[in-house]
Tab-separated table of C-alpha atoms in Angstrom:
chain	number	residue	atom	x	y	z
A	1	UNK	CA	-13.105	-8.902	0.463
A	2	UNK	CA	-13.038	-5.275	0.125
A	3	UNK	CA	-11.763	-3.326	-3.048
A	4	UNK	CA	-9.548	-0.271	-2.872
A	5	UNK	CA	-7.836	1.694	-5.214
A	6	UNK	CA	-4.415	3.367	-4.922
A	7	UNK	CA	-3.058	6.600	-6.933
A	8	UNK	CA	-0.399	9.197	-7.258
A	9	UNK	CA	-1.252	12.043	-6.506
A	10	UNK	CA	-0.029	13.443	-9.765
A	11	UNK	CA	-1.732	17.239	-11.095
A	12	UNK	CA	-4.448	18.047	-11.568
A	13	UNK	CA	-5.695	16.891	-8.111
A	14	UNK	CA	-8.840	16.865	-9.647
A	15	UNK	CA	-8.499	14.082	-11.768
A	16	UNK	CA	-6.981	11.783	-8.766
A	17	UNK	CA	-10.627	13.209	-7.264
A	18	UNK	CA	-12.695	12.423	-10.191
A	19	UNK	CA	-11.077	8.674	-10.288
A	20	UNK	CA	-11.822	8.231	-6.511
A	21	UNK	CA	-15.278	9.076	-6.892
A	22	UNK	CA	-15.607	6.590	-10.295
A	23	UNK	CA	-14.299	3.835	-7.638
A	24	UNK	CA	-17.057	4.462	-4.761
A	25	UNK	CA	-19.532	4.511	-7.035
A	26	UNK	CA	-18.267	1.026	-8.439
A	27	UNK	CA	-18.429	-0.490	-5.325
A	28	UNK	CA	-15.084	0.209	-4.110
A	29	UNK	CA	-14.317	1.028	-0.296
A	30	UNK	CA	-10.718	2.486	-0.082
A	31	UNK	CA	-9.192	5.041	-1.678
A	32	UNK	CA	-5.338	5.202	-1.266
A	33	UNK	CA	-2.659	7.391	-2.180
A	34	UNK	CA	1.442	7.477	-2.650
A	35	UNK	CA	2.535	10.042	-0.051
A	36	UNK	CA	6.212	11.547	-1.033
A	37	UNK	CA	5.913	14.771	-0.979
A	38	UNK	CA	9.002	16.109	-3.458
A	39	UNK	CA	7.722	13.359	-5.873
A	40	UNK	CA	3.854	14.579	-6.219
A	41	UNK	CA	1.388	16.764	-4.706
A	42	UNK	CA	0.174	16.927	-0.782
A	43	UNK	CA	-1.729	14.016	-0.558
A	44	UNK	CA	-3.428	15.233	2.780
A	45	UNK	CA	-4.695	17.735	1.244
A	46	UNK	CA	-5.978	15.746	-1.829
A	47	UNK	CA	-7.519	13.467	1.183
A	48	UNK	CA	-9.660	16.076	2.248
A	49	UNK	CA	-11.252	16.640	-1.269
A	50	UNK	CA	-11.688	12.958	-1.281
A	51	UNK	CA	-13.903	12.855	1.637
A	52	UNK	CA	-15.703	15.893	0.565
A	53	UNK	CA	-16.289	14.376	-2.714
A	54	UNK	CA	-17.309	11.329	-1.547
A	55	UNK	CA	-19.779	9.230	1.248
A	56	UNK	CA	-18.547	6.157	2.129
A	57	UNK	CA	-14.586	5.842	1.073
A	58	UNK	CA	-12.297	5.278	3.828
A	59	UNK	CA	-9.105	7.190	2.761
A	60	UNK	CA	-5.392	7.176	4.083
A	61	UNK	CA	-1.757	7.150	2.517
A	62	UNK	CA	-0.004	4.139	0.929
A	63	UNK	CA	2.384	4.791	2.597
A	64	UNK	CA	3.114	7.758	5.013
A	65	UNK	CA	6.304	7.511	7.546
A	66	UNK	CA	7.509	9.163	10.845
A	67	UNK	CA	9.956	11.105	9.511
A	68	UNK	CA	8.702	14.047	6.739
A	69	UNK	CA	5.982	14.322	9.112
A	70	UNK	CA	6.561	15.053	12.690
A	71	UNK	CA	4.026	12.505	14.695
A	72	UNK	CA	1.640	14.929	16.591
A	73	UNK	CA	1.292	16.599	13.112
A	74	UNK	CA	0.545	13.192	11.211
A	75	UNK	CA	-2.090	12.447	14.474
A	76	UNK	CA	-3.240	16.175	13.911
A	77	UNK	CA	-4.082	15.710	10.373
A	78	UNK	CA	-5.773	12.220	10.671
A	79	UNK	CA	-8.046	13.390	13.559
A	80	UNK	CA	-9.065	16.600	11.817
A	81	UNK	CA	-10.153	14.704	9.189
A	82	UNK	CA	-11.839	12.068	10.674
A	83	UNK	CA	-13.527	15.021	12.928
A	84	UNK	CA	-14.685	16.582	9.655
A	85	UNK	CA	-15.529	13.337	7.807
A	86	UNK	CA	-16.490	10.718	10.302
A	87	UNK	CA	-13.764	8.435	11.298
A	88	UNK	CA	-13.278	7.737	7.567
A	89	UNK	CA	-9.171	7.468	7.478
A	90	UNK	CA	-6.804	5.096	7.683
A	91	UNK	CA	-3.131	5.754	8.221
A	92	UNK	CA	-0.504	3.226	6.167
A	93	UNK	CA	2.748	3.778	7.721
A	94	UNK	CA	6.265	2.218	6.150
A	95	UNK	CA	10.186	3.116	6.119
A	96	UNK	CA	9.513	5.598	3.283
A	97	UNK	CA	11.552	4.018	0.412
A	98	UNK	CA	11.219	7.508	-2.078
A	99	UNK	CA	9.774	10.173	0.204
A	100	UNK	CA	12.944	9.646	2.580
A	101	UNK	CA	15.979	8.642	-0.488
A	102	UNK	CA	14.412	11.574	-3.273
A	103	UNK	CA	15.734	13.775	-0.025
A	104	UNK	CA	18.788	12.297	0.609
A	105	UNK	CA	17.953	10.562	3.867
A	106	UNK	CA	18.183	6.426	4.673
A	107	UNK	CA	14.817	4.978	5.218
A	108	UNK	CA	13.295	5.140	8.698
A	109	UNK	CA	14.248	1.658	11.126
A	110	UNK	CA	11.811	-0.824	12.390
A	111	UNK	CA	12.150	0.629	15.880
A	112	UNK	CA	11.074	4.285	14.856
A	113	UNK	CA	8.094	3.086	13.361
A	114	UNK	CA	7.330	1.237	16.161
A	115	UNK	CA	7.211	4.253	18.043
A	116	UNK	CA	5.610	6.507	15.774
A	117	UNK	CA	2.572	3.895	15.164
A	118	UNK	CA	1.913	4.075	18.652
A	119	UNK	CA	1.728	7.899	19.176
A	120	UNK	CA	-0.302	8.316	16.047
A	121	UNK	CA	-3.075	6.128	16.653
A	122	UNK	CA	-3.656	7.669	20.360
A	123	UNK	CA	-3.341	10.922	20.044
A	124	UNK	CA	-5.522	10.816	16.843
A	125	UNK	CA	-7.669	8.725	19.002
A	126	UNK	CA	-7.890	11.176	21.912
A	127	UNK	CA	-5.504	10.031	24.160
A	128	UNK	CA	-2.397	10.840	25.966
A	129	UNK	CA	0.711	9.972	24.441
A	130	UNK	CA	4.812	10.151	25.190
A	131	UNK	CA	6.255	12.435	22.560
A	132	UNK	CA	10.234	12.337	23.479
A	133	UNK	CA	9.929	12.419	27.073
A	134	UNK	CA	6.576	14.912	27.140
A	135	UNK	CA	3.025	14.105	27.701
A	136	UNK	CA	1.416	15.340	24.589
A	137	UNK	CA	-3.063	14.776	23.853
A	138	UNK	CA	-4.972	16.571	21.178
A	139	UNK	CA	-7.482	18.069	23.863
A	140	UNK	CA	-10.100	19.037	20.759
A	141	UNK	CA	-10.268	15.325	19.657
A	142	UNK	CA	-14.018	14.529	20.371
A	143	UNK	CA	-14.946	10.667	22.260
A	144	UNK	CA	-15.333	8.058	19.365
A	145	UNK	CA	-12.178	8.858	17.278
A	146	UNK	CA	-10.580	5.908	15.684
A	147	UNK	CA	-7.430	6.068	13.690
A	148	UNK	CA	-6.497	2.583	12.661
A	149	UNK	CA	-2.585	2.398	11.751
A	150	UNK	CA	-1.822	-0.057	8.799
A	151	UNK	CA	1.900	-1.112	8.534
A	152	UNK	CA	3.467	-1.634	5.043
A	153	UNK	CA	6.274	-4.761	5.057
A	154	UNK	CA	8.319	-7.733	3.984
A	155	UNK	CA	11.173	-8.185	6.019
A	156	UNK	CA	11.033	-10.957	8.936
A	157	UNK	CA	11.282	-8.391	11.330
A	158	UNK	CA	9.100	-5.776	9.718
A	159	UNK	CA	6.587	-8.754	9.758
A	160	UNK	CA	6.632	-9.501	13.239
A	161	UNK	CA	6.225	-5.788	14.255
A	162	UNK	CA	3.502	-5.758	11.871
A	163	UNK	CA	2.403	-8.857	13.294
A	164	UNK	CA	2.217	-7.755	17.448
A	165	UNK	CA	1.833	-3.720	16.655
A	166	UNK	CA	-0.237	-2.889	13.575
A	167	UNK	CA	-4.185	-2.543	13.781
A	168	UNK	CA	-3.301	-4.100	9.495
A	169	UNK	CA	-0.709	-5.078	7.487
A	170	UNK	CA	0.068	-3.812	3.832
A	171	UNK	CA	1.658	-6.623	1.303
A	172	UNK	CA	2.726	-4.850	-1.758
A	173	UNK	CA	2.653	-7.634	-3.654
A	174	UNK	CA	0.138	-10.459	-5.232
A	175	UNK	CA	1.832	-13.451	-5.199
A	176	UNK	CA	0.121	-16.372	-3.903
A	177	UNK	CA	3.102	-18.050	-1.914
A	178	UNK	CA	4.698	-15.002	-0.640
A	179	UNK	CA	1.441	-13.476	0.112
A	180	UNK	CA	0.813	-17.420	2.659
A	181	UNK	CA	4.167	-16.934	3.704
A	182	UNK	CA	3.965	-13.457	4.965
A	183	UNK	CA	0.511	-13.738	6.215
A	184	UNK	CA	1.278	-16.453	8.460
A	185	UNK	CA	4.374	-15.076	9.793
A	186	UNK	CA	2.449	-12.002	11.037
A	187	UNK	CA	-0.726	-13.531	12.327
A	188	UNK	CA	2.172	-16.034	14.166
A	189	UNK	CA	3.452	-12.634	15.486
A	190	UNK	CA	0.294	-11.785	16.431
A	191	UNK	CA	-0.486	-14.838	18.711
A	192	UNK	CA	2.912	-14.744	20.294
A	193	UNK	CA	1.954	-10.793	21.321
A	194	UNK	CA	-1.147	-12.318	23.076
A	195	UNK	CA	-3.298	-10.905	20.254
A	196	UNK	CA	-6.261	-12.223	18.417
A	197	UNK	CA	-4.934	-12.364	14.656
A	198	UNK	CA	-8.498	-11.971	13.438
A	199	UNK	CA	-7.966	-8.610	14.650
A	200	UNK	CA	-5.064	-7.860	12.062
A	201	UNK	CA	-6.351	-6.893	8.912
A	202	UNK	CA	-4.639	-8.163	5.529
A	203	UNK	CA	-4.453	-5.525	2.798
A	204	UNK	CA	-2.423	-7.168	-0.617
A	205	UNK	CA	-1.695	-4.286	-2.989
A	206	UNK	CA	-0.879	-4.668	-6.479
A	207	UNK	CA	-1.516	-3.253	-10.001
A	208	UNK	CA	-4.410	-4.824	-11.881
A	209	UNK	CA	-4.622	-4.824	-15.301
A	210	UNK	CA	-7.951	-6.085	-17.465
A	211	UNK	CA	-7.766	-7.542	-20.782
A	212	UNK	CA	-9.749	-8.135	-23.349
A	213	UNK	CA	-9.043	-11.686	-23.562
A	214	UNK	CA	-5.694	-13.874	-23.052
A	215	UNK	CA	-3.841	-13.602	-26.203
A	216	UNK	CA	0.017	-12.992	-26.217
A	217	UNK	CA	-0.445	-9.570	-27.700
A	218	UNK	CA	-2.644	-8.470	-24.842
A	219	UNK	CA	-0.587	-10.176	-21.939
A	220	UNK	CA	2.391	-8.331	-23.137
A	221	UNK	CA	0.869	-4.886	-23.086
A	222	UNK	CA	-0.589	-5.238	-19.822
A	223	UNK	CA	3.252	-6.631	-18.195
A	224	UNK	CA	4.687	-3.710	-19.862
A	225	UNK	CA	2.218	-1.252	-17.939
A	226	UNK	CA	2.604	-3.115	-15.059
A	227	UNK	CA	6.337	-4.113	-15.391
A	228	UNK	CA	7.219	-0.515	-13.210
A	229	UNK	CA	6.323	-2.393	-10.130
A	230	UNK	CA	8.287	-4.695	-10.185
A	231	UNK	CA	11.299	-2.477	-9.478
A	232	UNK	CA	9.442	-0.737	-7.413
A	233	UNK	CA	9.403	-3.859	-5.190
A	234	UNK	CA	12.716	-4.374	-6.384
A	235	UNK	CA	14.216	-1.501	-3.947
A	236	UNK	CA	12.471	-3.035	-1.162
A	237	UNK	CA	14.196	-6.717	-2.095
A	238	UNK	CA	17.191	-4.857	-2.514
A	239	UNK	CA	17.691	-3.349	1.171
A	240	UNK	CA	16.193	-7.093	2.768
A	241	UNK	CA	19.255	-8.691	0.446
A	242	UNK	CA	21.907	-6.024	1.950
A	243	UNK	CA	20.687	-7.184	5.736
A	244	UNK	CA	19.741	-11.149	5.220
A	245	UNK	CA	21.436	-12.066	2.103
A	246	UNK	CA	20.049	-14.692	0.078
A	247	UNK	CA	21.897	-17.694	1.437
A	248	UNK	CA	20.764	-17.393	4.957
A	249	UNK	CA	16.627	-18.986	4.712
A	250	UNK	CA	15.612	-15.160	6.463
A	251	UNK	CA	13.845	-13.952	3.128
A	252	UNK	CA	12.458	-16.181	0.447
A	253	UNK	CA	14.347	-16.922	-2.694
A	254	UNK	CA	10.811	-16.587	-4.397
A	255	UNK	CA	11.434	-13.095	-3.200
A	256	UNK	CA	14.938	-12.340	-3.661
A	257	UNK	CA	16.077	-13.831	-6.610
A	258	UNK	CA	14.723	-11.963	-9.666
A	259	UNK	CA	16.805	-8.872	-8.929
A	260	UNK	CA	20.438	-10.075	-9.247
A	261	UNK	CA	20.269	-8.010	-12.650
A	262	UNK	CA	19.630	-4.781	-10.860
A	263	UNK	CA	21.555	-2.024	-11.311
A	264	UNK	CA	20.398	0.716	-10.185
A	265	UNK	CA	16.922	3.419	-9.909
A	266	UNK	CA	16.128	6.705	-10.638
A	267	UNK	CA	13.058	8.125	-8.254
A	268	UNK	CA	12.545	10.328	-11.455
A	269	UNK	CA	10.193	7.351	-12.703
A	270	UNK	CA	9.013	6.041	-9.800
A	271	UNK	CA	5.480	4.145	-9.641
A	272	UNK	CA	5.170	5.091	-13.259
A	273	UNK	CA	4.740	2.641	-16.586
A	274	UNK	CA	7.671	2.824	-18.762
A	275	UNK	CA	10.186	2.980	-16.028
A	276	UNK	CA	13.282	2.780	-17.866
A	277	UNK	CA	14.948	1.062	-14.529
A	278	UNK	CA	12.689	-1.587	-14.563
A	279	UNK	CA	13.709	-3.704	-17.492
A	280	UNK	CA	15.470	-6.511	-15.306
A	281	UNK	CA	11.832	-7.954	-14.247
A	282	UNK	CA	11.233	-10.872	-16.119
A	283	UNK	CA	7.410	-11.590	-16.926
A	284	UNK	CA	7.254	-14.513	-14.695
A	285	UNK	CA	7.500	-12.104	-11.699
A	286	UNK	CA	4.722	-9.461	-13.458
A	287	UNK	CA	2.466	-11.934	-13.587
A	288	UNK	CA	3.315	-13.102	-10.045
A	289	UNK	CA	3.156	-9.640	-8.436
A	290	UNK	CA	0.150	-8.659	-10.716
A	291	UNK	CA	-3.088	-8.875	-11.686
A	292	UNK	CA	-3.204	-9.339	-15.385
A	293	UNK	CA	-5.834	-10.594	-17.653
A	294	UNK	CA	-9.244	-11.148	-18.203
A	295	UNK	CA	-11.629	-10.421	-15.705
A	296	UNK	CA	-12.146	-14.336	-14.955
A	297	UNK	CA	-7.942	-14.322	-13.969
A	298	UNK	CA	-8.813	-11.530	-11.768
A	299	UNK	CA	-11.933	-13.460	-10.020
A	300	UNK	CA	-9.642	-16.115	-10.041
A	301	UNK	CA	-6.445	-14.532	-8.392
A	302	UNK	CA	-8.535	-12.795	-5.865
A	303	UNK	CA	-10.354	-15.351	-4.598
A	304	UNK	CA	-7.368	-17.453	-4.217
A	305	UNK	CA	-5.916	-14.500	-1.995
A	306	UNK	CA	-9.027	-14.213	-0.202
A	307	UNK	CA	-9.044	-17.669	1.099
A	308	UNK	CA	-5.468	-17.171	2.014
A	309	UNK	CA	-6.720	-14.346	4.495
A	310	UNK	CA	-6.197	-11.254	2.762
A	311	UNK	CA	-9.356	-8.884	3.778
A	312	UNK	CA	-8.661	-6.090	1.352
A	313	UNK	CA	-7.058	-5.970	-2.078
A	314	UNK	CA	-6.214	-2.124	-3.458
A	315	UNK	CA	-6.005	-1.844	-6.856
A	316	UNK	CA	-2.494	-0.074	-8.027
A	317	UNK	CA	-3.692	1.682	-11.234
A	318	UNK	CA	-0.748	3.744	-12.641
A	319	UNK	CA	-0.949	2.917	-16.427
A	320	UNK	CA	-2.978	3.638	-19.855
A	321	UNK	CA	-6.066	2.250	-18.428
A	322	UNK	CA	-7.512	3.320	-14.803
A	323	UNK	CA	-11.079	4.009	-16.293
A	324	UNK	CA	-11.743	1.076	-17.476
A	325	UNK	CA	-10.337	-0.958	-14.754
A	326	UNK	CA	-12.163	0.513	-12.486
A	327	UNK	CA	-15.762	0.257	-14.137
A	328	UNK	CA	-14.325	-3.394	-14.759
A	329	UNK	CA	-13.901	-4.115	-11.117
A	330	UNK	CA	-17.308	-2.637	-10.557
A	331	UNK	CA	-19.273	-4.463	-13.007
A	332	UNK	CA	-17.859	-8.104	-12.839
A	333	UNK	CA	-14.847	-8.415	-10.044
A	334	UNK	CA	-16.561	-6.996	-6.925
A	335	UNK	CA	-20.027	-8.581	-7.686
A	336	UNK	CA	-17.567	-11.810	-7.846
A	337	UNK	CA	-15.413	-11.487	-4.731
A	338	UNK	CA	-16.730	-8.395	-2.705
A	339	UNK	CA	-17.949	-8.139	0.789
């Protein structure tokens, strides 16, 4: 299983740098990013300091989506990269839950993405593509670019798309029935496309926290760091309930259920601990979507997802403790469960 670890790109860029390098040299072999660009900083540009600052880390958004970016410009910026750095990018693609609402816009449909994935990944890869009617290539993109494009879902039909279209597929999430569940319904999707599902790569992001041991005291101050994403989740949930319901078998109660006390978020605290809009997740669902304990319960919760088919696990580290989680991961978790 590989390791990666995902960031805001919050100022100082430098520090988001600095963290990315801590994780290559502890074994890890992603480095991710948010990418919403009234929220934080230019991730892309981040992404090239990254690369420069580092040897091995493959590096891409978590996510990116086809509408702040136009999609020879998102193809352009991947391939100039991976012309720079050596194929070392991978694009995450999704609706765009903040980037597109923080602007006042409805997140992108299945069908856009659809379209968007497949333009990215050729022209980044060299080739000819169909840009609305015109036949658009990148004629400086040298033989040998790769761009593999990594779709972020949860949705039944997101799945499938994920399932027959997507080079990987992103599960924001860590819990082990949802994570079988969605797994199998896009490696099904993947067959029925006449595709080898081997050749879909499984990426579960979530935040880990490590504690010093199991006590109540600890548990509860790692669920309150973590508790943020949960809600964050929670606005994903929210749009699948608006289209499926909860009634209907679509979308898994295990899924659905824990945010009937929603009432509302504010982008303001998005992806960050302490998210006052987040107080309707109950700990059960922390724990569930989370990584949380000792370093055994990580070992543990890993290698349960690992067997389930999940290739890469990216370590969501927005709280009071990214340093040490990090060296943690390196010392006793990837030794444990790495590649």
């Amino acid at each position: 299983m590989d390791l990666g670890l995902v960031l805001q790109t919050d100022p100082p860029a430098s520090r988001v740098i600095d963290l990315m390098q801590r994780a290559e040299r502890n074994g890890f072999r992603y480095g991710w990013t948010f990418d919403s660009a009234v929220l934080w900083q230019e991730p892309f540009v981040i992404h090239s300091q990254i690369l420069a600052n580092t040897s091995r880390l493959t590096v891409g958004p978590m996510v990116t989506n086809p509408s702040t970016r136009t999609w020879e410009v998102t193809a352009s910026t991947f391939a100039t990269l991976n012309d720079m750095f050596g194929n070392r990018t991978v694009c995450g693609i999704g609706r765009g839950d903040s980037a597109m609402r923080v602007a006042g816009r409805r997140p992108n449909t299945l069908a856009r993405i659809s379209g968007a994935m497949k333009v990215i990944r050729a022209l980044a890869r060299g080739e000819e593509a169909d840009l609305d009617g015109t036949a658009v290539r990148l004629p400086w993109v040298k033989p040998g670019a790769e761009l593999p494009v990594w779709m972020a879902a949860y949705g039944p039909k997101a799945l499938r798309t994920a399932g027959a279209e997507a080079d990987g597929f992103i599960l924001q999430l860590a819990d082990l029935y949802l994570t079988e569940y969605m797994v199998r319904t896009v490696k099904d999707a993947a067959v029925a496309a006449g595709r080898d599902p081997s050749e879909v790569t499984v990426c579960v992001a979530a935040p880990a926290y490590v504690t010093g041991d199991d006590s109540p005291g600890a548990l509860a101050h790692a669920r309150d760091q973590c508790r943020w994403f949960g809600g964050m989740v929670g606005n994903h949930v929210a749009d699948l309930v608006a289209r499926y319901g909860t009634d209907g078998g679509a979308v898994p109660r295990e899924l659905t259920e824990y945010i009937e006390a929603r009432e509302g978020y504010d982008y303001a605290h998005h992806g960050r601990s302490g998210n006052p809009d987040t107080r309707f997740v109950p700990d059960g669902i922390v724990d569930r979507f989370c990584v949380l304990g000792p370093v055994e319960r990580h070992i543990e919760k890993l290698t349960a997802l690992r067997e389930l088919g999940v290739d890469q696990f990216a370590v969501y580290a927005m709280h009071d403790a990214q340093e040490a989680v990090i060296d943690a991961y390196g010392s006793a978790v990837i030794p444990a469960v790495g590649p």
